[in-house]
XYZ file of C-alpha atoms in Angstrom:
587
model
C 79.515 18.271 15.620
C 76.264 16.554 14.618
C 72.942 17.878 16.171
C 71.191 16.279 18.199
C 67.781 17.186 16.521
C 68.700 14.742 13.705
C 68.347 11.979 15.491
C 64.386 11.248 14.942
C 64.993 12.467 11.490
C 67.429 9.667 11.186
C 65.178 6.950 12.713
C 62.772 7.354 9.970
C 65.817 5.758 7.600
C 64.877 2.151 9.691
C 61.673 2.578 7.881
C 62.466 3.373 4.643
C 61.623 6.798 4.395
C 64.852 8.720 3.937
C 67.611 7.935 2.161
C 71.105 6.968 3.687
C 72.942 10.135 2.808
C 70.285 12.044 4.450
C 71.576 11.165 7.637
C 75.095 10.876 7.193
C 75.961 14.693 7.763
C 78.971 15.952 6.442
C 81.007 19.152 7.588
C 78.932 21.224 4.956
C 75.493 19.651 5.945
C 75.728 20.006 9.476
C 74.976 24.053 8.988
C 71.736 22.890 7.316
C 70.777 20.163 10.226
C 69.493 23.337 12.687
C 67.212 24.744 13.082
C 64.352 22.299 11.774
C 62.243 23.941 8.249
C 59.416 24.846 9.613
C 56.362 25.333 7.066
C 54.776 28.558 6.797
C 51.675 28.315 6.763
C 52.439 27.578 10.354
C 55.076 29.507 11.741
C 56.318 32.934 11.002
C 58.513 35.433 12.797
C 55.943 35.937 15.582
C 55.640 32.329 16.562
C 53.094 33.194 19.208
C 50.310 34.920 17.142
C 50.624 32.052 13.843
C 50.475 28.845 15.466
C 47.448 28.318 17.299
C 45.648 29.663 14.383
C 43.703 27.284 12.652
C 43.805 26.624 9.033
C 41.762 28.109 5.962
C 37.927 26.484 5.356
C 39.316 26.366 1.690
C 42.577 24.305 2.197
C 42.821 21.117 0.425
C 45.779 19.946 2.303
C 43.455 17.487 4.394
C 42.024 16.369 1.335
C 45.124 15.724 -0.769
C 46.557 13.478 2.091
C 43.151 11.526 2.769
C 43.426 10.084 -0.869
C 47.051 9.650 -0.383
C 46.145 7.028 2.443
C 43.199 5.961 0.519
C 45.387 4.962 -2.793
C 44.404 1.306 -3.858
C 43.170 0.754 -0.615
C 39.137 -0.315 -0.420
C 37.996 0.985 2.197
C 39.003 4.710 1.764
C 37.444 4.564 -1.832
C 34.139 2.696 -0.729
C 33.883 5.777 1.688
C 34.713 8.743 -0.515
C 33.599 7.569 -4.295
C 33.852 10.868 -5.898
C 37.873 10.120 -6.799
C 39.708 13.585 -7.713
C 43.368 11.884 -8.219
C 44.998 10.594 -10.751
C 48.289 8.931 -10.441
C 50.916 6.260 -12.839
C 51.734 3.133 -12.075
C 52.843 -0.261 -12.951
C 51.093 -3.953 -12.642
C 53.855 -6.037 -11.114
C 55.406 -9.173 -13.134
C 53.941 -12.204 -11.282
C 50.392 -10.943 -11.101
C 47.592 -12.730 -11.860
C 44.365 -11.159 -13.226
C 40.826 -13.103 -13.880
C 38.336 -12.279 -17.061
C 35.483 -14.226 -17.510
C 32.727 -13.933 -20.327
C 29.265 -15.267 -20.701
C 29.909 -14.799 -24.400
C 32.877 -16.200 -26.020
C 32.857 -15.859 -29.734
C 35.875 -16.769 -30.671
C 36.533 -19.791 -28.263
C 40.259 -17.824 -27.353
C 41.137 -15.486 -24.788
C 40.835 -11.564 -24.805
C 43.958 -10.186 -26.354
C 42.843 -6.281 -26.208
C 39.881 -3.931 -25.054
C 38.942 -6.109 -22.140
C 38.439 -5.992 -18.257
C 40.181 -7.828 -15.647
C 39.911 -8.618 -12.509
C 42.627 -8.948 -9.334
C 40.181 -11.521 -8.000
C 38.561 -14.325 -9.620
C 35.580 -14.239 -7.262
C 34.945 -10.931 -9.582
C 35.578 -12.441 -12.621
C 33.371 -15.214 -12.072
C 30.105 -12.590 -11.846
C 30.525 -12.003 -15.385
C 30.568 -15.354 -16.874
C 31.789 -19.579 -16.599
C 34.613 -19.273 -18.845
C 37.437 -18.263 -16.800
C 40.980 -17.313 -18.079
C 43.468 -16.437 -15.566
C 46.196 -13.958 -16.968
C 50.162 -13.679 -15.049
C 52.146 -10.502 -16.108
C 55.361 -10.953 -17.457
C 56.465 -7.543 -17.562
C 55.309 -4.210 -16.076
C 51.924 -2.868 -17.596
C 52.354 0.784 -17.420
C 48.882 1.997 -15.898
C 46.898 4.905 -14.627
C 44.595 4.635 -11.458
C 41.659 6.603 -10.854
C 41.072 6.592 -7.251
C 37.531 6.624 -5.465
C 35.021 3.880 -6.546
C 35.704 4.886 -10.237
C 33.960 1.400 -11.783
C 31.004 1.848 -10.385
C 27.794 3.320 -12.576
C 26.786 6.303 -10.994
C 25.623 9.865 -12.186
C 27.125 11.579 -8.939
C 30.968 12.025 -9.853
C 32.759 8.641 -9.163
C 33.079 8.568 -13.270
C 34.159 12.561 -13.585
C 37.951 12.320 -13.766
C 37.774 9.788 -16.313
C 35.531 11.893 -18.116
C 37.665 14.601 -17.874
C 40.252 12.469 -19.371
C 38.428 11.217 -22.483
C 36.650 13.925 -23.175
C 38.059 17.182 -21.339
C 34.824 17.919 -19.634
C 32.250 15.817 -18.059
C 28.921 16.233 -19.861
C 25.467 16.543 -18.391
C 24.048 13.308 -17.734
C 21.573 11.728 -20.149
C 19.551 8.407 -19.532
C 20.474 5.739 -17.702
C 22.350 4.170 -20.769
C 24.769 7.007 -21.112
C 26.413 6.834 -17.886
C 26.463 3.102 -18.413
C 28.534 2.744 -21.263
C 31.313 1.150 -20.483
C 32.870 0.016 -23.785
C 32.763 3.505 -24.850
C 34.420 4.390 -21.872
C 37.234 1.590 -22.134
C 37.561 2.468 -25.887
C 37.992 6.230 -25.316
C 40.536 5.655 -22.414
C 42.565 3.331 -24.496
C 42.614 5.606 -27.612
C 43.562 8.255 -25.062
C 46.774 6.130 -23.653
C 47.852 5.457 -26.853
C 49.761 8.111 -27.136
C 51.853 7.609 -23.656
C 52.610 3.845 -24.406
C 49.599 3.004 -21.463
C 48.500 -0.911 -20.797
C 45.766 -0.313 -18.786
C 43.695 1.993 -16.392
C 42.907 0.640 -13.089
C 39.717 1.160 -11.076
C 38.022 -0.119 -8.473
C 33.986 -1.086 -8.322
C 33.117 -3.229 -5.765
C 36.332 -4.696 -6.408
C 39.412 -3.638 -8.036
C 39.882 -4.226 -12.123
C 41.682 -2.864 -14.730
C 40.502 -1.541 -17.894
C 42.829 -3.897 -20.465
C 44.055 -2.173 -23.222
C 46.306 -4.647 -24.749
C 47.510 -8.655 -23.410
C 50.781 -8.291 -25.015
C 52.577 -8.021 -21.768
C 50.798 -11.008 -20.153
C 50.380 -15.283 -20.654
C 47.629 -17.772 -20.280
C 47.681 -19.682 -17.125
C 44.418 -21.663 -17.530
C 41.409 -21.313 -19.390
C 38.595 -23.292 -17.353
C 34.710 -23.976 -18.048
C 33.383 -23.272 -14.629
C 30.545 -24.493 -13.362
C 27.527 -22.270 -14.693
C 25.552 -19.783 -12.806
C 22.072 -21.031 -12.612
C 20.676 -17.742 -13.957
C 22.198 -18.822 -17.285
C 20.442 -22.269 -17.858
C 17.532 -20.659 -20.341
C 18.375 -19.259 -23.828
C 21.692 -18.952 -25.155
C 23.060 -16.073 -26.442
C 24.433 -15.598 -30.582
C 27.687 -14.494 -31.835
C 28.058 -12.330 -34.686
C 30.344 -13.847 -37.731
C 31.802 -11.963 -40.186
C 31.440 -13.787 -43.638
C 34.765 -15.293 -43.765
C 34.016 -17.903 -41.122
C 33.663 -20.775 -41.516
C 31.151 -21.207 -39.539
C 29.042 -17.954 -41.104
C 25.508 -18.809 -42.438
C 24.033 -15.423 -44.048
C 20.684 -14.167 -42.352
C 20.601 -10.974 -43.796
C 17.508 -11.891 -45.103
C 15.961 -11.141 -41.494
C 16.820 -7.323 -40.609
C 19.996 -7.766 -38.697
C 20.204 -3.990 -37.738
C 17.865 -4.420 -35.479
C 18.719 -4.380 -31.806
C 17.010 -7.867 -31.738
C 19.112 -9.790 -34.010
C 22.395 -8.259 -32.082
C 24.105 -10.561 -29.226
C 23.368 -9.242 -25.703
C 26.999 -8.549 -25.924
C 26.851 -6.115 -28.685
C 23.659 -4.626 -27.507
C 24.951 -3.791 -23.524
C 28.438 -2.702 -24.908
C 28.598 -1.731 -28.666
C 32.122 -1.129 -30.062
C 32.897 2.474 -31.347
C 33.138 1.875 -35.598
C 31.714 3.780 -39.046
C 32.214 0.207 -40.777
C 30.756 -2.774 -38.507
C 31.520 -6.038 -40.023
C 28.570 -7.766 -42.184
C 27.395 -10.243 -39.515
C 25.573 -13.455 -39.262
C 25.090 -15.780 -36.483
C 25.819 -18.962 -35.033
C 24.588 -20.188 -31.232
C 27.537 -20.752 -28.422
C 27.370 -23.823 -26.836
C 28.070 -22.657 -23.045
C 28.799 -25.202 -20.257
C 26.107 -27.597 -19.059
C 25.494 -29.000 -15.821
C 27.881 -32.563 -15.436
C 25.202 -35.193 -15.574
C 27.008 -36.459 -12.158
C 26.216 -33.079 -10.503
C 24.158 -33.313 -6.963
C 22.530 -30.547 -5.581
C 21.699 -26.753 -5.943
C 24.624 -24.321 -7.851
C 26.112 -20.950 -7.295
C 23.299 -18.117 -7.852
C 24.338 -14.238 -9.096
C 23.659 -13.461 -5.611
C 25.920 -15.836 -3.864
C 28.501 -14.553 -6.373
C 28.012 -10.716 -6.077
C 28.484 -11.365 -1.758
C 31.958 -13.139 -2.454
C 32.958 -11.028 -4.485
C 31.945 -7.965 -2.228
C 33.833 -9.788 0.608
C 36.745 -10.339 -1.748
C 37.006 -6.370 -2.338
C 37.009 -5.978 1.117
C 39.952 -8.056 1.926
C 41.503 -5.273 0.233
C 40.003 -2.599 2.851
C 43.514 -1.310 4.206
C 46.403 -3.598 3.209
C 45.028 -2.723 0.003
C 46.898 -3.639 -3.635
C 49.992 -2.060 -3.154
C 52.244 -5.402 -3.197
C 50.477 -5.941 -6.500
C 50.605 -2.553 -8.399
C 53.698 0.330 -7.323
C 52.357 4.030 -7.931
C 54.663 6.684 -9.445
C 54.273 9.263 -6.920
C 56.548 11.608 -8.726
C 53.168 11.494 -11.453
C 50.572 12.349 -9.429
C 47.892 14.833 -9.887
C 44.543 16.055 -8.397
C 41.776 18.032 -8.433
C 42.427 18.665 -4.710
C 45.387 21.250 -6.112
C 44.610 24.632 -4.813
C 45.864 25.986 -8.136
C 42.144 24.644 -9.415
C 40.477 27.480 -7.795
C 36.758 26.666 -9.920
C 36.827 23.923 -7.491
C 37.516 25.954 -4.067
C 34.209 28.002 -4.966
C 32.155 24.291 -5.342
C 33.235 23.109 -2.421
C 32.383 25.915 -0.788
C 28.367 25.431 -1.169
C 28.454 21.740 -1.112
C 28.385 19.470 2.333
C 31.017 17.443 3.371
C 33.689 15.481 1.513
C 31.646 12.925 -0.035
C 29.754 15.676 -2.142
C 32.651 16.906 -3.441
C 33.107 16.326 -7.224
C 35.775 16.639 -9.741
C 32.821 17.627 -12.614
C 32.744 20.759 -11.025
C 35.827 22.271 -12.640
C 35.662 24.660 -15.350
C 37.019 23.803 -18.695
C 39.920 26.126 -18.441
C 41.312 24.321 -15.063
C 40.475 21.096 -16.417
C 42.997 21.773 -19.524
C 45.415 22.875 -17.140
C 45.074 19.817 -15.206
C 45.178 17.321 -18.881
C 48.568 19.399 -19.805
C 50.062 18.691 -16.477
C 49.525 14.852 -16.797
C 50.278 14.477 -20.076
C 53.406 16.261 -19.347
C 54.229 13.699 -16.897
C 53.305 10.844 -19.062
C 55.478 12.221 -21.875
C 58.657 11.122 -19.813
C 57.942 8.112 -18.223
C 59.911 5.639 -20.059
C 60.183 2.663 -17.626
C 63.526 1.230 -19.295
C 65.225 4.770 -18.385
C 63.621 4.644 -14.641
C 64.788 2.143 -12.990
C 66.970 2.301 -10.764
C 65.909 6.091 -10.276
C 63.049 5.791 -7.681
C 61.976 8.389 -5.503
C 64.112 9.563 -2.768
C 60.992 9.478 -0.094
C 58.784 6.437 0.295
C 55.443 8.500 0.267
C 52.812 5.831 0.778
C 55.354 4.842 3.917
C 55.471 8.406 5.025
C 51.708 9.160 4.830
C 51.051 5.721 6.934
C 53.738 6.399 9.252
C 51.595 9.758 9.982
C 48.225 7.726 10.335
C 49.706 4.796 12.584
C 50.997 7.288 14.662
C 48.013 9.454 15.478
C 44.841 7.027 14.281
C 43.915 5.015 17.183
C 45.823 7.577 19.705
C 43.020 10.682 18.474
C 39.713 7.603 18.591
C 41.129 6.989 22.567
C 41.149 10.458 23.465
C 37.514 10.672 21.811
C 36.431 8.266 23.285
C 37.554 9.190 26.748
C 36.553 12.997 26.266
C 32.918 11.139 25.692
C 32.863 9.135 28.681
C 32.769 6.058 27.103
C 36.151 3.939 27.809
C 33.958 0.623 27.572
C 34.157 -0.215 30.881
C 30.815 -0.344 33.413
C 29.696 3.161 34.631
C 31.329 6.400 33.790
C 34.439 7.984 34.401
C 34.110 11.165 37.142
C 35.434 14.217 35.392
C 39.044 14.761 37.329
C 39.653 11.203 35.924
C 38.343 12.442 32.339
C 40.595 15.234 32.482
C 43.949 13.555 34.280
C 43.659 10.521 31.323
C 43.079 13.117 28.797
C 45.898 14.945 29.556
C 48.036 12.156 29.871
C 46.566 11.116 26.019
C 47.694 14.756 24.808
C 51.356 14.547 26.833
C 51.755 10.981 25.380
C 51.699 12.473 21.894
C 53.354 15.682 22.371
C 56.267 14.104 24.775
C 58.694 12.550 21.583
C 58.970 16.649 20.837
C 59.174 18.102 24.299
C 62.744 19.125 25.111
C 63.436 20.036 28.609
C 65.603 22.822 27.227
C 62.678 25.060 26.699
C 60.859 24.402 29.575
C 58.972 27.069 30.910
C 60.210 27.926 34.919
C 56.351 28.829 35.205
C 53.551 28.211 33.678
C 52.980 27.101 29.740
C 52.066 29.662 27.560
C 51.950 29.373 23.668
C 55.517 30.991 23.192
C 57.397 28.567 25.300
C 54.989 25.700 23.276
C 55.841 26.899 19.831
C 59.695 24.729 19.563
C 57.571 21.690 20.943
C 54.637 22.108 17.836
C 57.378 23.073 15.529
C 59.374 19.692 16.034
C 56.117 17.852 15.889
C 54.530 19.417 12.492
C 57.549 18.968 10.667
C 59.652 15.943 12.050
C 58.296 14.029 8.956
C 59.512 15.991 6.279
C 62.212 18.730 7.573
C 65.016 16.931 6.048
C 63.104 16.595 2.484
C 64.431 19.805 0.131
C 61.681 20.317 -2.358
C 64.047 22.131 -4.406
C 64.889 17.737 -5.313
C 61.059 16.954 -5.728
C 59.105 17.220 -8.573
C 55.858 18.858 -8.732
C 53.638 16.269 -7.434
C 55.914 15.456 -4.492
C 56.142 18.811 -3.186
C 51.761 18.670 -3.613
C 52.404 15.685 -1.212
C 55.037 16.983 1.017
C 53.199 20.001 1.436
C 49.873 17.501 2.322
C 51.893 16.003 4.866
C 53.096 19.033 6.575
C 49.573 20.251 6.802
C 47.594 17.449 8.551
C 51.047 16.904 11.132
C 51.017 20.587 11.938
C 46.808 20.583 12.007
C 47.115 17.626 14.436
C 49.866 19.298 16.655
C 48.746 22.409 16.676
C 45.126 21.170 17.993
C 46.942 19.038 20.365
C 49.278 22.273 21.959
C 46.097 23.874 21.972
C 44.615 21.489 24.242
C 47.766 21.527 26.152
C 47.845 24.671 27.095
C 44.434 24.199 29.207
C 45.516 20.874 30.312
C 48.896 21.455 31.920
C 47.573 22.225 34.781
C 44.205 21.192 34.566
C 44.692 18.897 37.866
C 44.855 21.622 39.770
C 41.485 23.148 39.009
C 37.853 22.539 40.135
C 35.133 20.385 39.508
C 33.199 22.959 37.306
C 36.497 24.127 35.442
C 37.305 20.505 34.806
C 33.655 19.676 33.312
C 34.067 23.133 30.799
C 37.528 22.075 29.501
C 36.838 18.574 29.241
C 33.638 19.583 26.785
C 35.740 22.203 25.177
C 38.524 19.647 24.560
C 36.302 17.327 22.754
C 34.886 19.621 20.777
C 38.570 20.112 19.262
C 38.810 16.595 19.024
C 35.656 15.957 16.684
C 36.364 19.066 14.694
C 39.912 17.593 14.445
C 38.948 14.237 13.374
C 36.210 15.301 10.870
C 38.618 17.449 9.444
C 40.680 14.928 8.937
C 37.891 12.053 7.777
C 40.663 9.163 8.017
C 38.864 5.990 6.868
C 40.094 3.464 8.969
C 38.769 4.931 11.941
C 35.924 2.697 13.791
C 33.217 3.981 13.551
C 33.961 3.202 9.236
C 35.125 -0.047 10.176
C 33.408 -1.485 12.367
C 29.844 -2.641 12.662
C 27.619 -1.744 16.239
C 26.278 -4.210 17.419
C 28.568 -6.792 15.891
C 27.804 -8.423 13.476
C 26.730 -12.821 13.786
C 28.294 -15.529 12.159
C 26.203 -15.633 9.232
C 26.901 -12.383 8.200
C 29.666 -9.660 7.300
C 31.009 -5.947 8.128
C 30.310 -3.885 5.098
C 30.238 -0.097 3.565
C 27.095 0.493 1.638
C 28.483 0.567 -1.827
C 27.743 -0.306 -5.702
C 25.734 -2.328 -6.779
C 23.705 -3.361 -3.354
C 23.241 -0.121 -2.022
C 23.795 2.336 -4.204
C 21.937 2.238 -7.439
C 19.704 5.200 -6.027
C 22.346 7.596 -5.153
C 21.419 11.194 -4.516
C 24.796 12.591 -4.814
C 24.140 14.092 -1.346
C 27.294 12.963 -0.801
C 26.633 11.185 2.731
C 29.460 9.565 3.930
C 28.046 5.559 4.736
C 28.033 3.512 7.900
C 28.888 0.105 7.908
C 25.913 -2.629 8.374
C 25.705 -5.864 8.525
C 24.587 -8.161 5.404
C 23.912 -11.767 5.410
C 26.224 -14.431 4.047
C 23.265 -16.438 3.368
C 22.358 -17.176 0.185
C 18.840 -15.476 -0.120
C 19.664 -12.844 2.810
C-alpha cells in the first residue's frame, strides 16, 4: 500500500521538480517511501536534544543557496558583488545580443574577442554603430555570478582571477584592475581548451565576454544616432601595411602612446609581434542635417541602461541562458576551509571574498571545474538533463517562506501599516497564527500531544518540514555539485523550521498567558525572526527592493551599484539600500 507521506512529495511533480517515476511507487519502492530522510545535521537518534539546536557560525549552507536564488538574477548580484560561484551554461538559439563600438576599423562586425550585450540600451553606451547578433546554436558558456563586470579592487573580479591566473594578485594602480582586454584575452585562452564560446557577467547589466561569433548571424548593422559627447575629434585606426588604405607615418614615433587609437591605448591586445601600423581617420556618423533639437547624452544613456539591468532584478535571464547545475562550483564549499577562517574576521556577507583562498584550495577548486568541463559535450547531453529542476526547487523554497517571514516581522515590530499600534495579545494571537500557518502543511494529528507541546512531540512536524523538498532525491544519483545544492536546500528549510518550532513551542499557548509574558515572548520572538532573516539575507526582500518614501514619477527604485555609486568602494562590504535617482536628464 502506498504511504500517505508521499503525497506532498508527489505534488512537487505539478511543478516540475521530480520526475514521474519518483512518484509512481512500485512494490519494491514502497519500503523506501517511510520514514522521510531526514538530514543530519538536524536530526539524530535523540531527536529532542539535535533539533532546536542552531546551526554552526561557519556553515556555508545559507550562503551556497543565496547565490543559488541569486543566479542571473540582478538584483541578488547588485546586492552581494563579491561572486564566489561558478557554474556552465548555454546561450539559447534565438537570442539576440547588442555590440556597439565608437571605433570601427574595419567597417564589419566583431567576429571574436568582443563583448556583448543582452540589451541594446547597454550596447549603445559604448558607441553609434550598433550590430545586433541572434544565436543559431548553443554557445557553451561559463557565468561568474555577483557583479563580476564591474571595475572594482574589492573581490567582484576574484573568481575570474582565480581562473586566469590561479590566484588573484595584489592590486596595482588603477589601470591594472581595469584591464579588460587582458582579462577577456586570458579567459578565452583559458576556455580554449573546454570548447567555451563565451563567459557571461553582469555589470550594471548583463554581457558576455565573446570569444568567438561562429555560432551566431548578423541581424542589422545600424549607424545610430551619435552621442553628443562624440561630436569633437575623431579617433584613428591603426593599418597594417597591406591596406589599401595604409599611408606610412613611421616617420613620427608611432610607439608612443599618442600616436595609438584610444582603442588600443584603453584596451591593448596581448602580442610579442604587433603589426607595423599607420593610420587613417574613421568617418563616424554625423548629425542628419534635418535633425531638430537636443540628442541623447552619456548620462541619459548610462540611466537606461541601469533601468534596463534592472528589469532583470528577479525574473532575471534564465529564459535566455539554461545553467548546468550538475557543473557548478563555489567557493562557498566547506571543503575550502582557507575561506571558513576569512570569513570568520570579516563582517557580513558582502565582505566576503573569494581572493581570500589560499593557493592550494584554489587548485583544488580549478581541478574540480575543469573536471567538469572535460565532459560536457553538448551533442552527447541532450536529452540527459537533470533529474531535479534546481533553480525551480530553490524558488519553490523562497516563494514559500519570503513574504510569509517579512509579515511576521513586520507584525512582531508593530508595524502592520495600519493607523496606531497593535496591543500585544493581538501581536502575539496574529503571530502565532503566522507561525501555525507555516508549520500546519506538516502537522499530522497523529502525533498530537494529549497535553501540552514539548520539543519531542514537535520533532515529526520539523522533520516533514526541513526535508519535504528533497526526501525523495537519492544523492547516491547526483553528481557532486547537486548534492552541494541539495545539501544547501536542506539547510536553509530545516534553519527556517527549526526557528519556526522554536517559536512554537512558546506560542502554543501563548493566549493563555499575561500581559507581561506576552510583551517578553513577543520581543523574544522577533529577535529569532531578524536573526533568521539576516541569516538568510534573501534579496528580494523589501527593504532591498523597495524604496521609503516612494519614489516620484520622475525618478526610479535603484541599488547603489557600478559605475554611479560605486567607484569609491571600501570593500567594507556594506550591503546597499535602495534610493531613488532621477530619470531626468541632468538629475
Amino acid at each position: 500500500m502506498r504511504s500517505t507521506l508521499l503525497a506532498p512529495i508527489c505534488l512537487l511533480n505539478n511543478l516540475s521538480l521530480l520526475p514521474t517515476d519518483v512518484c509512481a511507487a512500485s512494490p519494491q519502492q514502497t519500503a523506501l517511501i517511510s520514514p522521510l530522510i531526514v538530514p543530519s545535521a538536524y536530526f539524530t537518534d535523540n531527536v529532542e536534544l539535535t533539533w532546536t539546536d542552531p546551526p554552526s557560525p561557519d556553515g556555508t549552507g545559507n550562503l551556497i543557496f543565496n547565490s543559488l536564488n541569486g543566479l542571473l538574477k540582478h538584483q541578488p548580484n547588485a546586492l552581494y558583488r563579491n561572486g564566489h560561484a561558478i557554474i556552465a551554461g548555454t546561450v539559447a538559439p534565438g537570442t539576440l545580443l547588442y555590440h556597439s563600438s565608437r571605433l570601427n576599423c574595419t567597417g564589419l562586425p566583431p567576429t571574436t574577442l568582443e563583448w556583448v550585450s543582452f540589451d541594446p540600451e547597454h550596447s549603445y553606451l559604448f558607441g553609434s554603430m550598433m550590430y545586433t547578433f541572434q544565436v543559431v546554436k548553443p554557445l557553451k558558456i561559463l557565468y561568474f555570478d555577483g557583479s563580476s563586470a564591474t571595475k572594482m579592487p574589492s573581490g567582484p573580479v576574484d573568481t575570474q582571477e582565480i581562473l586566469a591566473h590561479g590566484e588573484v594578485s595584489e592590486w596595482g594602480h588603477e589601470s591594472k584592475w581595469g584591464d579588460e582586454r587582458t582579462r577577456l584575452f586570458e579567459l578565452c585562452d583559458w576556455g580554449k581548451e573546454f570548447g567555451l564560446d563565451g563567459f557571461v557577467r553582469m555589470e550594471f547589466d548583463f554581457e558576455i565576454m565573446l570569444c568567438n561569433f561562429a555560432s551566431m548571424e548578423v541581424v542589422s548593422a545600424l549607424d545610430l544616432l551619435p552621442v553628443h559627447a562624440n561630436t569633437g575629434q575623431q579617433p584613428e585606426c591603426p593599418l597594417e601595411s597591406t591596406d589599401p588604405l595604409y599611408t606610412d607615418d613611421r616617420s613620427k614615433d608611432d610607439s608612443s602612446p599618442k600616436s595609438q587609437s584610444p582603442e588600443a591605448q584603453e584596451n591593448p591586445l596581448p602580442t610579442s609581434n604587433p603589426p607595423r601600423q599607420g593610420k587613417r581617420r574613421v568617418q563616424h556618423p554625423t548629425i542628419p542635417t534635418e535633425w531638430v533639437g537636443s540628442l541623447p547624452s552619456e548620462r541619459t544613456l548610462l540611466i537606461e541602461a541601469i533601468q534596463a539591468g534592472n528589469w532583470h532584478d528577479l525574473a532575471g535571464l534564465a529564459h535566455y541562458v539554461h545553467l548546468d547545475y550538475t557543473r557548478f562550483v563555489t567557493f562557498f564549499d566547506p571543503k575550502y576551509e582557507s575561506l571558513t577562517l576569512a570569513r570568520r574576521i570579516q563582517h557580513g556577507k558582502g565582505a566576503f571574498r573569494a581572493g581570500n583562498v589560499t593557493k592550494a584550495d584554489a587548485d583544488m577548486m580549478l581541478a574540480e571545474l575543469k573536471g567538469m568541463l572535460r565532459t560536457w559535450d553538448l551533442t552527447l547531453s541532450r536529452g540527459t538533463e537533470p533529474r531535479v529542476s534546481w533553480s525551480a526547487l530553490v524558488q519553490t523554497v523562497v516563494e514559500r517562506y519570503s513574504t510569509r517571514l517579512e509579515y511576521l516581522l513586520l507584525l512582531l515590530r508593530n508595524r502592520d501599516g495600519k493607523p496606531g499600534k497593535l496591543d500585544v495579545t493581538q501581536v502575539a494571537t496574529r503571530a502565532r497564527y503566522q507561525v501555525l500557518v507555516m508549520l500546519a502543511p506538516y502537522m499530522s494529528i497523529s502525533y498530537m500531544p494529549s497535553t501540552n507541546v514539548g520539543s519531542a512531540s514537535l520533532a515529526p512536524t520539523i522533520r516533514h518540514c526541513s526535508n519535504v523538498f528533497t526526501s525523495r532525491i537519492l544523492s547516491s544519483t547526483l553528481t557532486s555539485s547537486e548534492r552541494l545544492i541539495k545539501s544547501s536546500v536542506e539547510t536553509v528549510a530545516g534553519e527556517i523550521c527549526r526557528t519556526l518550532g522554536v517559536i512554537w513551542l512558546e506560542a502554543f499557548d501563548v493566549e493563555s498567558k499575561d500581559e507581561k509574558e506576552k510583551t517578553t515572548l513577543v520581543a523574544k520572538w522577533r529577535d529569532e525572526v531578524e536573526r533568521l532573516m539576516d541569516w538568510l539575507g534573501w534579496a528580494n526582500w523589501a527593504h532591498f527592493m523597495i524604496c521609503e518614501p516612494a519614489c516620484g514619477p520622475h525618478e526610479f527604485c535603484t541599488l547603489p551599484q557600478w559605475p554611479m555609486d560605486m567607484r569609491n568602494d571600501d570593500g567594507s562590504g556594506k550591503l546597499g539600500r535602495p534610493y531613488c535617482h532621477s530619470r531626468a536628464l541632468g538629475g
